Coordinates of C-alpha atoms in Angstrom, one line a residue:
M637 CA -20.2 29.0 -10.8
S638 CA -22.0 27.0 -10.2
V639 CA -21.6 23.1 -11.0
A640 CA -23.8 19.4 -11.8
L641 CA -23.3 16.6 -10.9
D642 CA -24.5 13.7 -13.6
P643 CA -23.8 9.5 -13.9
S644 CA -22.4 7.7 -16.3
I645 CA -25.8 5.3 -16.0
P646 CA -29.0 6.8 -14.9
A647 CA -30.9 5.5 -11.5
P648 CA -31.0 3.1 -10.5
A649 CA -28.5 0.3 -10.7
P650 CA -27.6 -3.1 -9.6
V651 CA -25.0 -2.9 -6.2
G652 CA -21.9 -3.3 -8.0
A653 CA -22.6 -1.5 -11.6
M654 CA -19.6 1.1 -12.1
I655 CA -20.8 4.2 -12.5
T656 CA -18.4 7.3 -13.6
W657 CA -19.9 10.9 -11.8
S658 CA -18.8 13.6 -14.1
A659 CA -18.5 17.1 -12.9
A660 CA -19.1 19.7 -15.3
V661 CA -18.4 23.5 -13.8
S662 CA -20.0 26.9 -15.4
Q663 CA -19.8 30.3 -14.9
A664 CA -16.3 30.2 -13.5
S665 CA -13.9 32.8 -13.1
P666 CA -10.8 32.3 -15.0
G667 CA -8.2 30.0 -12.7
T668 CA -7.2 26.3 -12.3
L669 CA -10.3 24.0 -10.7
W670 CA -9.7 21.4 -8.2
Y671 CA -12.9 18.8 -7.2
R672 CA -13.4 17.0 -4.0
F673 CA -16.0 13.9 -4.0
R674 CA -17.7 12.3 -0.9
E675 CA -20.3 10.0 -0.3
R676 CA -22.4 9.1 1.9
S677 CA -25.5 6.4 2.6
A678 CA -28.8 8.1 2.0
S679 CA -30.9 5.2 3.5
S680 CA -31.3 3.4 6.5
G681 CA -29.4 0.4 6.7
A682 CA -27.0 0.8 3.4
S683 CA -23.5 0.6 4.3
Q684 CA -20.6 1.5 1.7
Y685 CA -17.9 0.0 3.3
P686 CA -16.4 -1.6 6.4
P687 CA -16.9 0.8 9.6
R688 CA -14.7 4.2 8.6
A689 CA -14.9 7.5 10.3
R690 CA -17.2 10.3 8.2
L691 CA -16.9 14.0 9.0
A692 CA -18.5 14.8 12.4
G693 CA -22.6 16.5 11.6
T694 CA -21.9 15.2 8.1
G695 CA -21.8 11.6 7.8
F696 CA -20.1 12.0 4.5
R697 CA -17.2 10.4 3.7
M698 CA -14.1 11.2 1.2
V699 CA -13.6 9.4 -1.7
R700 CA -11.5 12.0 -3.5
D701 CA -9.8 15.2 -2.0
Y702 CA -9.5 18.3 -4.0
G703 CA -7.2 17.6 -6.6
P704 CA -7.8 18.5 -10.7
L705 CA -9.8 15.5 -11.6
S706 CA -13.3 16.4 -12.1
T707 CA -14.4 12.1 -12.5
L708 CA -15.0 9.2 -10.1
D709 CA -15.1 5.7 -11.0
W710 CA -17.9 5.1 -8.1
T711 CA -19.9 2.1 -6.8
A712 CA -22.2 0.7 -4.3
S713 CA -21.0 -3.1 -3.6
E714 CA -22.4 -4.1 0.3
H715 CA -26.1 -3.1 -0.2
E716 CA -28.5 -1.7 -2.3
G717 CA -30.0 1.3 -0.7
A718 CA -29.7 4.7 -2.0
Y719 CA -26.5 6.7 -1.2
E720 CA -25.4 10.3 -2.1
I721 CA -22.9 11.6 -3.8
E722 CA -21.4 15.3 -3.1
V723 CA -19.1 17.5 -5.2
S724 CA -17.3 20.0 -4.2
V725 CA -15.2 22.1 -7.0
K726 CA -12.8 25.2 -5.8
N727 CA -11.4 28.0 -7.7
E728 CA -8.1 27.9 -6.5
N729 CA -7.0 31.1 -8.1
T730 CA -10.0 32.7 -6.1
G731 CA -11.0 30.6 -4.2
E732 CA -14.1 30.4 -5.3
T733 CA -16.6 27.3 -4.5
A734 CA -19.6 25.5 -5.4
T735 CA -21.2 22.1 -5.1
A736 CA -23.5 20.2 -5.8
F737 CA -25.6 16.9 -4.9
A738 CA -26.8 13.1 -6.5
I739 CA -29.1 10.7 -4.5
Y740 CA -28.4 7.3 -6.6
Q741 CA -30.5 4.3 -5.8
M742 CA -28.3 0.7 -6.2
T743 CA -31.0 -2.8 -6.1
S744 CA -30.7 -5.7 -5.1
R745 CA -28.9 -8.7 -8.0
V746 CA -30.9 -11.1 -5.6
S747 CA -34.2 -12.2 -7.8
G748 CA -36.6 -14.5 -6.3
G749 CA -34.6 -15.9 -3.6
A750 CA -31.5 -17.0 -5.7
P751 CA -28.2 -16.1 -5.1
A752 CA -26.6 -15.1 -8.3
I753 CA -22.4 -13.9 -9.8
S754 CA -22.3 -11.1 -12.0
P755 CA -19.0 -10.0 -13.5
T756 CA -17.4 -6.6 -12.3
A757 CA -14.8 -4.4 -13.4
N758 CA -11.8 -6.8 -13.2
P759 CA -12.4 -9.5 -15.3
L760 CA -10.9 -12.4 -12.7
V761 CA -13.1 -10.5 -9.9
F762 CA -16.9 -11.9 -9.5
L763 CA -19.4 -10.0 -7.5
Y764 CA -21.1 -13.2 -5.4
S765 CA -25.0 -11.6 -4.1
A766 CA -26.7 -14.0 -1.4
P767 CA -30.2 -13.2 -0.5
A768 CA -30.7 -11.6 3.1
C769 CA -29.9 -13.5 5.8
P770 CA -30.8 -14.0 10.0
V771 CA -29.7 -11.0 12.0
G772 CA -27.2 -11.8 14.4
S773 CA -25.8 -14.5 11.5
Q774 CA -22.7 -14.5 9.4
M775 CA -22.1 -15.1 6.2
R776 CA -19.2 -16.5 4.1
V777 CA -18.8 -17.2 0.4
Q778 CA -16.7 -20.8 -0.4
F779 CA -15.2 -20.8 -4.0
Q780 CA -13.2 -23.7 -5.2
S781 CA -10.9 -25.1 -8.5
P782 CA -11.8 -28.5 -10.3
D783 CA -8.0 -29.5 -8.7
G784 CA -9.3 -28.3 -4.8
V785 CA -8.2 -25.2 -4.1
A786 CA -10.6 -24.5 -1.8
Q787 CA -10.8 -20.2 -1.0
S788 CA -13.2 -18.2 1.2
T789 CA -14.1 -14.6 1.7
P790 CA -14.3 -13.4 5.2
N791 CA -17.3 -13.3 6.9
K792 CA -20.3 -10.2 7.2
A793 CA -22.3 -9.9 9.3
C794 CA -26.4 -10.0 8.2
L795 CA -28.1 -7.3 8.4
A796 CA -32.4 -7.0 8.0
G797 CA -34.0 -7.1 4.8
L798 CA -30.5 -6.7 2.3
S799 CA -28.7 -8.8 0.8
M800 CA -25.6 -9.8 1.2
N801 CA -22.6 -9.3 -1.8
F802 CA -18.9 -10.5 -1.8
Y803 CA -16.5 -10.5 -4.2
L804 CA -14.6 -13.2 -5.3
A805 CA -11.4 -13.1 -5.8
G806 CA -7.4 -14.8 -6.8
M807 CA -8.7 -17.3 -9.6
R808 CA -7.0 -18.3 -12.1
P809 CA -8.3 -17.8 -15.6
N810 CA -9.7 -19.9 -18.2
T811 CA -10.9 -22.3 -15.0
P812 CA -14.4 -23.2 -13.7
Y813 CA -14.9 -22.9 -10.3
S814 CA -18.3 -23.8 -8.1
V815 CA -19.3 -21.4 -5.2
R816 CA -21.9 -21.4 -2.6
H817 CA -22.5 -19.4 0.8
I818 CA -22.3 -20.4 4.3
V819 CA -24.4 -18.6 6.5
L820 CA -23.6 -18.7 10.3
T821 CA -25.8 -19.1 13.1
G822 CA -24.2 -19.9 16.2
S823 CA -22.6 -23.3 16.2
Q824 CA -25.0 -24.7 13.5
S825 CA -24.1 -23.5 9.9
A826 CA -26.2 -23.8 5.9
A827 CA -25.3 -24.0 3.2
G828 CA -26.5 -22.1 -0.1
P829 CA -26.8 -23.9 -3.5
M830 CA -23.8 -25.2 -5.1
L831 CA -23.3 -22.5 -8.7
T832 CA -20.7 -22.5 -11.0
V833 CA -18.9 -19.7 -12.5
T834 CA -16.3 -19.7 -15.4
T835 CA -13.4 -17.4 -15.5
P836 CA -12.1 -15.7 -18.5
G837 CA -9.1 -15.3 -20.5
V838 CA -6.9 -12.2 -19.5
P839 CA -4.8 -11.0 -22.1
L840 CA -2.4 -9.8 -20.1
S841 CA 1.8 -11.5 -21.1
L842 CA 3.7 -11.8 -17.6
A843 CA 7.2 -12.5 -17.0
A844 CA 8.6 -15.7 -16.4
Y845 CA 8.2 -18.4 -13.2
N846 CA 10.7 -21.0 -12.2
V847 CA 9.5 -22.8 -9.4
I848 CA 13.2 -23.2 -8.1
K849 CA 11.9 -25.0 -4.6
P850 CA 8.5 -25.8 -4.5
P851 CA 7.1 -24.6 -0.9
P852 CA 5.9 -27.0 1.9
V853 CA 2.3 -26.2 1.6
A854 CA 1.0 -25.6 -2.0
S855 CA -1.8 -22.9 -0.7
G856 CA -1.4 -19.5 -0.9
I857 CA -0.8 -16.4 -3.2
L858 CA 1.7 -14.4 -3.6
L859 CA 1.2 -10.5 -4.1
Q860 CA 3.7 -8.7 -6.5
S861 CA 3.8 -5.2 -6.5
T862 CA 6.5 -5.0 -10.2
L863 CA 8.7 -2.4 -11.1
F864 CA 7.2 -3.5 -15.3
E865 CA 4.8 -5.7 -15.0
G866 CA 2.4 -3.3 -12.8
T867 CA 0.7 -5.0 -9.5
I868 CA -0.6 -8.0 -9.5
A869 CA -1.2 -11.7 -7.5
T870 CA 0.3 -15.6 -8.2
D871 CA -0.6 -18.6 -7.1
L872 CA 2.7 -19.9 -5.3
S873 CA 3.2 -21.7 -8.7
G874 CA 3.0 -18.6 -10.5
N875 CA -0.3 -18.6 -12.2
L876 CA -2.1 -15.3 -12.0
V877 CA -5.2 -15.2 -9.7
W878 CA -5.6 -11.3 -9.9
F879 CA -4.4 -7.7 -11.5
Y880 CA -4.9 -4.0 -10.8
Q881 CA -5.5 -1.9 -13.9
G882 CA -5.0 1.4 -12.6
D883 CA -2.3 3.4 -12.8
L884 CA 0.4 2.6 -9.5
T885 CA 4.1 2.8 -9.0
N886 CA 4.1 0.8 -6.1
L887 CA 1.6 -1.5 -3.9
T888 CA 3.0 -0.2 -1.1
R889 CA 0.7 -2.8 1.4
P890 CA -2.2 -5.2 1.3
Q891 CA -5.0 -4.2 4.2
A892 CA -7.7 -7.0 5.3
G893 CA -10.7 -7.2 3.8
G894 CA -9.4 -7.5 0.3
Y895 CA -8.2 -4.0 0.5
F896 CA -4.9 -2.4 -1.0
L897 CA -2.9 0.5 -0.7
G898 CA -0.2 2.4 -3.3
V899 CA 1.2 5.4 -4.5
Y900 CA 1.6 6.7 -8.3
E901 CA 4.7 9.0 -9.2
N902 CA 5.3 10.9 -11.8
P903 CA 9.0 13.2 -12.4
T904 CA 7.2 15.0 -15.4
V905 CA 4.2 16.6 -13.5
D906 CA 3.6 18.4 -10.7
P907 CA 2.4 17.4 -7.3
S908 CA -1.5 18.0 -7.8
H909 CA -1.0 14.0 -9.4
E910 CA 0.8 12.2 -7.0
I911 CA -1.3 10.2 -5.4
V912 CA -1.6 8.4 -2.3
R913 CA -4.6 6.3 -2.8
E914 CA -6.9 3.5 -1.2
F915 CA -8.6 0.9 -3.8
D916 CA -10.1 -2.1 -3.7
L917 CA -9.9 -5.7 -5.5
V918 CA -12.0 -4.3 -8.6
G919 CA -9.9 -1.3 -8.5
R920 CA -12.1 1.0 -7.7
T921 CA -10.9 4.3 -5.6
I922 CA -11.9 3.8 -1.8
A923 CA -9.8 6.8 -0.3
E924 CA -7.5 9.5 -2.5
T925 CA -5.7 12.5 -2.0
N926 CA -2.7 14.6 -3.8
A927 CA 0.4 15.9 -3.0
A928 CA -0.8 19.4 -3.4
R929 CA -3.5 19.1 -1.5
V930 CA -1.7 17.8 1.4
S931 CA 1.0 20.2 0.9
Q932 CA -1.4 23.3 1.7
Q933 CA -2.0 21.9 5.3
L934 CA 1.5 21.4 5.7
V935 CA 2.1 24.8 5.1
A936 CA -1.2 26.1 6.9
M937 CA 0.7 24.7 9.7
G938 CA 4.2 26.4 8.8
M939 CA 5.7 23.3 7.4
H940 CA 7.2 23.0 4.1
P941 CA 5.8 21.4 1.1
I942 CA 6.0 17.7 0.0
N943 CA 6.3 17.2 -4.3
A944 CA 5.2 13.4 -3.8
F945 CA 4.4 10.4 -2.3
H946 CA 7.4 7.6 -2.4
H947 CA 7.3 3.9 -1.1
E948 CA 5.0 3.5 1.4
A949 CA 1.7 3.8 2.5
R950 CA -0.4 1.6 5.1
M951 CA -2.9 1.6 7.5
T952 CA -2.6 2.3 11.5
P953 CA -5.1 0.1 13.9
D954 CA -7.1 3.4 14.6
G955 CA -7.9 4.2 10.5
K956 CA -5.1 6.8 9.5
I957 CA -2.9 6.6 6.6
L958 CA 0.8 6.3 7.5
V959 CA 2.9 7.5 4.3
L960 CA 5.9 8.4 3.2
A961 CA 6.5 11.7 1.2
N962 CA 9.6 13.4 0.0
S963 CA 10.9 17.0 0.1
E964 CA 12.9 19.2 -1.6
R965 CA 15.6 22.3 0.0
M966 CA 19.1 24.0 -1.3
L967 CA 21.4 23.6 1.3
T968 CA 24.6 26.1 1.0
D969 CA 27.8 24.1 1.3
V970 CA 26.6 21.5 3.5
Q971 CA 26.6 18.3 1.2
G972 CA 28.8 20.1 -1.4
P973 CA 30.6 23.3 -1.8
G974 CA 28.1 25.9 -2.9
A975 CA 24.4 25.4 -3.9
V976 CA 23.3 21.5 -3.5
D977 CA 19.6 20.4 -4.0
V978 CA 19.0 17.7 -1.5
L979 CA 15.8 15.0 -1.6
G980 CA 14.5 14.5 2.4
D981 CA 11.6 12.5 3.2
T982 CA 8.9 13.7 5.6
I983 CA 6.1 11.1 7.5
L984 CA 2.7 11.9 7.2
V985 CA -0.2 10.2 9.2
L986 CA -3.6 11.7 7.3
D987 CA -7.1 11.3 9.4
S988 CA -9.7 9.2 8.1
N989 CA -10.6 11.8 5.8
L990 CA -6.8 12.1 4.7
Q991 CA -6.5 15.7 6.3
V992 CA -2.7 15.7 8.3
A993 CA -3.2 14.6 12.0
W994 CA 0.9 14.7 11.9
A995 CA 3.2 15.4 10.3
W996 CA 7.4 14.7 10.6
D997 CA 9.7 16.6 8.1
A998 CA 13.6 15.0 8.4
F999 CA 15.3 18.4 7.8
D1000 CA 14.2 19.6 11.4
H1001 CA 15.1 16.3 13.4
L1002 CA 18.5 15.0 11.6
D1003 CA 21.6 16.1 10.4
P1004 CA 21.7 17.3 6.7
H1005 CA 25.5 17.1 7.3
R1006 CA 25.9 13.6 7.2
S1007 CA 25.4 12.8 2.8
A1008 CA 23.7 9.4 1.7
V1009 CA 26.7 6.8 2.5
L1010 CA 27.5 5.7 -1.3
G1011 CA 27.1 9.1 -2.5
E1012 CA 23.6 8.4 -4.7
V1013 CA 22.7 11.1 -6.6
C1014 CA 18.8 11.7 -8.6
T1015 CA 19.0 12.7 -12.2
P1016 CA 14.8 13.9 -13.3
V1017 CA 14.3 10.1 -14.3
G1018 CA 15.7 7.0 -13.0
A1019 CA 17.4 5.3 -10.0
G1020 CA 13.7 5.3 -7.6
C1021 CA 14.2 8.6 -6.9
A1022 CA 11.4 10.5 -5.9
P1023 CA 10.3 13.8 -8.2
F1024 CA 12.2 16.7 -7.6
Y1025 CA 11.8 20.1 -9.1
Q1026 CA 14.7 22.7 -7.8
A1027 CA 17.7 21.7 -10.1
P1028 CA 19.2 18.9 -12.5
Q1029 CA 20.1 17.0 -10.4
A1030 CA 19.9 16.3 -6.7
N1031 CA 21.1 15.1 -3.9
D1032 CA 19.5 11.6 -2.6
W1033 CA 20.2 12.3 1.2
L1034 CA 18.2 9.8 2.5
H1035 CA 15.2 7.7 0.2
G1036 CA 13.6 6.3 2.9
N1037 CA 12.0 2.9 2.1
S1038 CA 9.2 2.0 4.5
L1039 CA 7.3 2.8 7.8
Q1040 CA 5.3 1.0 10.9
L1041 CA 3.9 2.3 13.5
T1042 CA 5.6 0.2 16.3
P1043 CA 4.5 -1.4 19.2
D1044 CA 4.8 1.2 21.4
G1045 CA 2.9 3.6 19.6
S1046 CA 6.6 5.3 17.5
I1047 CA 7.2 5.4 13.8
L1048 CA 10.2 2.5 12.7
Y1049 CA 11.7 4.9 9.8
S1050 CA 14.2 3.0 7.4
S1051 CA 15.8 4.7 5.9
R1052 CA 18.2 3.3 2.3
H1053 CA 21.0 5.9 1.9
Q1054 CA 21.9 6.8 5.2
D1055 CA 21.8 2.1 6.4
W1056 CA 19.8 3.2 9.5
L1057 CA 16.3 2.0 11.3
I1058 CA 15.5 5.3 13.2
K1059 CA 11.9 5.4 16.1
I1060 CA 11.0 8.7 15.7
D1061 CA 8.8 9.7 18.6
Y1062 CA 5.1 9.5 17.6
S1063 CA 3.4 8.2 20.9
N1064 CA 0.3 7.9 19.1
G1065 CA -0.6 11.4 17.3
Q1066 CA 0.8 13.3 20.4
G1067 CA 4.8 13.0 20.2
S1068 CA 7.4 15.3 19.7
G1069 CA 8.8 13.6 16.8
N1070 CA 12.4 13.6 18.1
V1071 CA 14.5 10.6 17.2
I1072 CA 14.9 8.0 20.0
W1073 CA 17.5 5.8 18.7
R1074 CA 19.5 5.0 15.2
L1075 CA 19.8 1.5 14.2
G1076 CA 22.6 0.3 12.0
K1077 CA 26.2 1.1 11.2
D1078 CA 27.6 4.3 13.5
G1079 CA 24.3 4.8 15.2
D1080 CA 22.8 3.8 18.7
F1081 CA 23.0 0.3 19.0
Q1082 CA 26.2 -2.2 19.6
F1083 CA 25.8 -5.2 17.7
N1084 CA 26.0 -9.0 19.6
S1085 CA 27.2 -11.1 16.6
S1086 CA 30.9 -12.6 15.2
D1087 CA 29.8 -12.0 11.8
P1088 CA 32.9 -9.6 10.1
Y1089 CA 29.7 -7.6 8.7
P1090 CA 26.8 -7.7 10.6
W1091 CA 24.6 -4.5 9.7
F1092 CA 22.6 -4.4 7.2
S1093 CA 22.9 -1.8 4.6
H1094 CA 20.8 -0.4 1.8
Q1095 CA 18.0 -2.3 3.8
H1096 CA 14.1 -2.7 2.6
D1097 CA 10.9 -3.1 4.3
A1098 CA 11.8 -3.2 8.4
N1099 CA 9.3 -4.2 10.8
F1100 CA 8.9 -5.5 14.7
V1101 CA 7.0 -8.9 13.4
S1102 CA 3.1 -9.6 14.3
D1103 CA 4.1 -11.6 17.7
S1104 CA 6.6 -9.7 19.3
D1105 CA 8.0 -6.6 20.1
T1106 CA 11.5 -7.2 20.5
A1107 CA 12.0 -9.2 16.9
L1108 CA 12.7 -7.0 13.9
A1109 CA 12.8 -8.1 10.7
V1110 CA 14.9 -7.0 7.9
F1111 CA 15.9 -7.4 4.2
D1112 CA 19.5 -6.4 3.7
D1113 CA 20.3 -5.9 0.3
G1114 CA 24.0 -5.5 1.4
N1115 CA 25.1 -2.7 -0.8
T1116 CA 27.5 -1.4 1.7
R1117 CA 29.3 -5.0 1.8
Q1118 CA 29.4 -5.2 -1.7
A1119 CA 31.1 -2.1 -2.0
I1120 CA 33.7 -3.8 -0.1
D1121 CA 33.2 -7.7 -0.9
A1122 CA 31.9 -8.1 -4.3
S1123 CA 30.7 -11.3 -3.6
A1124 CA 28.8 -10.6 -1.2
N1125 CA 24.9 -11.3 -1.2
S1126 CA 21.7 -9.9 0.0
R1127 CA 20.4 -11.3 3.4
G1128 CA 17.3 -11.7 5.6
Q1129 CA 17.8 -11.0 9.2
V1130 CA 16.0 -10.6 12.4
L1131 CA 17.6 -8.9 14.8
Q1132 CA 16.9 -9.4 18.4
L1133 CA 16.9 -5.7 20.4
D1134 CA 17.1 -5.3 23.6
E1135 CA 16.6 -1.6 23.7
P1136 CA 17.1 -0.2 26.7
N1137 CA 20.5 -1.6 26.6
R1138 CA 20.6 -0.6 22.8
V1139 CA 22.2 -4.2 21.5
A1140 CA 21.2 -6.1 18.7
T1141 CA 21.6 -9.3 18.3
L1142 CA 21.0 -11.8 15.3
A1143 CA 18.4 -14.3 14.9
L1144 CA 18.7 -15.0 11.6
N1145 CA 20.9 -14.0 9.2
A1146 CA 19.8 -16.4 5.9
D1147 CA 22.1 -15.8 3.0
L1148 CA 19.7 -15.7 0.3
G1149 CA 22.3 -16.7 -2.6
A1150 CA 21.9 -14.2 -4.5
Y1151 CA 22.6 -9.7 -4.5
S1152 CA 19.7 -7.5 -4.9
Y1153 CA 20.9 -4.1 -5.8
A1154 CA 17.7 -2.3 -4.4
L1155 CA 14.1 -3.4 -3.6
G1156 CA 12.4 -5.8 -1.4
S1157 CA 11.0 -6.9 1.7
A1158 CA 10.9 -9.2 4.6
Q1159 CA 7.6 -10.4 6.1
K1160 CA 7.8 -13.4 9.3
L1161 CA 4.5 -16.3 8.7
P1162 CA 2.1 -17.9 10.8
N1163 CA 4.3 -21.4 10.5
G1164 CA 7.3 -19.2 12.5
N1165 CA 9.3 -18.9 8.3
Y1166 CA 10.5 -15.5 7.4
H1167 CA 9.1 -14.6 3.3
F1168 CA 11.9 -12.4 1.5
D1169 CA 11.7 -11.0 -1.6
V1170 CA 14.9 -10.4 -2.9
G1171 CA 13.8 -7.7 -5.5
F1172 CA 16.4 -6.8 -8.1
I1173 CA 19.3 -8.6 -9.4
Q1174 CA 20.8 -7.3 -12.3
G1175 CA 21.1 -8.6 -15.1
N1176 CA 19.5 -9.1 -19.0
P1177 CA 16.9 -9.4 -17.6
A1178 CA 17.2 -8.6 -14.7
M1179 CA 15.6 -11.0 -11.8
S1180 CA 13.6 -11.2 -8.6
H1181 CA 13.4 -14.3 -6.0
S1182 CA 10.7 -14.8 -3.4
M1183 CA 11.7 -16.9 -1.3
E1184 CA 10.6 -18.9 2.6
V1185 CA 13.7 -19.3 4.6
D1186 CA 13.1 -21.3 7.8
P1187 CA 14.1 -20.3 11.4
S1188 CA 17.7 -22.0 11.2
G1189 CA 18.3 -19.9 7.5
S1190 CA 17.4 -23.1 5.1
I1191 CA 15.7 -22.4 2.1
V1192 CA 12.2 -23.8 1.8
Y1193 CA 10.3 -22.4 -0.8
D1194 CA 12.1 -19.7 -3.8
V1195 CA 10.6 -18.5 -6.9
Q1196 CA 12.4 -16.4 -9.5
V1197 CA 10.5 -13.9 -12.0
A1198 CA 12.3 -12.8 -14.6
T1199 CA 11.5 -9.3 -13.2
P1200 CA 12.5 -6.7 -10.7
E1201 CA 9.4 -6.8 -7.8
Y1202 CA 9.9 -3.3 -5.7
R1203 CA 7.8 -5.9 -2.6
T1204 CA 6.3 -9.2 -2.4
F1205 CA 4.0 -10.8 0.0
R1206 CA 2.6 -14.3 1.4
M1207 CA -1.0 -14.1 1.5
A1208 CA -3.5 -17.7 2.6
D1209 CA -5.6 -15.7 0.3
L1210 CA -6.1 -11.5 -1.1
Y1211 CA -8.7 -10.8 1.9
T1212 CA -5.7 -12.0 4.4
P1213 CA -2.5 -10.1 5.0

């Protein structure tokens, strides 16, 4: 077996040009072929991404691990230079492998020492290219609309003799922007020439936005993972400023610097097509793997395979990916008479080269005799269920929907259908996986509250807020309360935890004025207020609200959107979660 690797555009190409690499296999035995793509710098100083781990001894960084896709859309957007692309192909039936390499030269877009602005694969994202700046200095780019809304890219360190390149994102369609770069040297700054760029129109039809209560401060961005319209970002008035063009079920988290994580699920295909992906502002894949490839590693570790990734993927401070997946078991006389297909959750930590560094299987640590609180069942398509394969329907036992690495190095896991938040012994990768505590009704904590039903239920996006190791924010959908009291609304909650004594106290219990059947998010804002996504208000059409709530529980910003939204995030700009 042999493999050839060819680019869609002959080298050289300017920085930021999107190249499609195609792998062509010949003389292969019959069988399923999987492809892996990696990249590395082949010239001194050329850096494709912010610092990320490479495979020891090779300098290569994983872009896409072994899977069925034989092409890769790729570019170098940081600096000019030579880059090496590697493709490996493996016959999954015979074990045969073959590898090919290609060197590709990217050239500077700067001509005559003048900065340039170029379109990209995303019509609302532009590439700003500036001349090299002195080593030891930093550069950023500022861009401003006619109405005075100013944004800025993050600072980048200047490198000797290399141009500086920045993605400009967060701009409204059909709008002129003034753009210039700033060089920072110590306490001094120097501005480049003022350029202008006008964004094109975008043929994208959005659901109706209705600002019910304007925000206290109008600047900022609302990043939205919608159910039916894909991943978009708007300003706080609902004007489109960015969108993602690839296949994605849920955008799960934004990362610093203009990077994002998300998952793709499709119940009609096999696990090799179930994806977790990191991508950038133009939509280029930065890192990607699939459930079948991860299952191979789990089986080699003596663990059960997974079906798909779902609901959550986020970066840890040490550059790993914390991701939620599902698996299933046929259990007999456990959640019903006879054999019943039961869906559980697997928590994975993938290292910077997308290999399993740690794994936790709920079937090993939780009691499957405690069925879903409201008896939820999955059919092949619908109800937000991850893919399953062993029976026509399955009990949706846990329905995990968020993960967080806690301040003490454990993992906080939200199980919607248990009405529990579960703290798991991770110990920064050395943990046993044992359950430390369960927070929720019939769990391990007492509630210090006069509320007749203080507990959250069918909750989403639980997280210890960024400036505290005891305050926990959560969106309380309230399904179990709704089953008792049909007039109950969803709530935005902040719980103050006394972990040693297992006592929870409500610091915020905001009635959000509507009932969200599913979905939702919770986020503390830098001004001390909280952002909540009331994600799925049933009706015709189904609605969602993104709200800002002050510490007293008063709603100070409310935008209604005529579509359900899995999560929404308030951001200062598209580079800054």
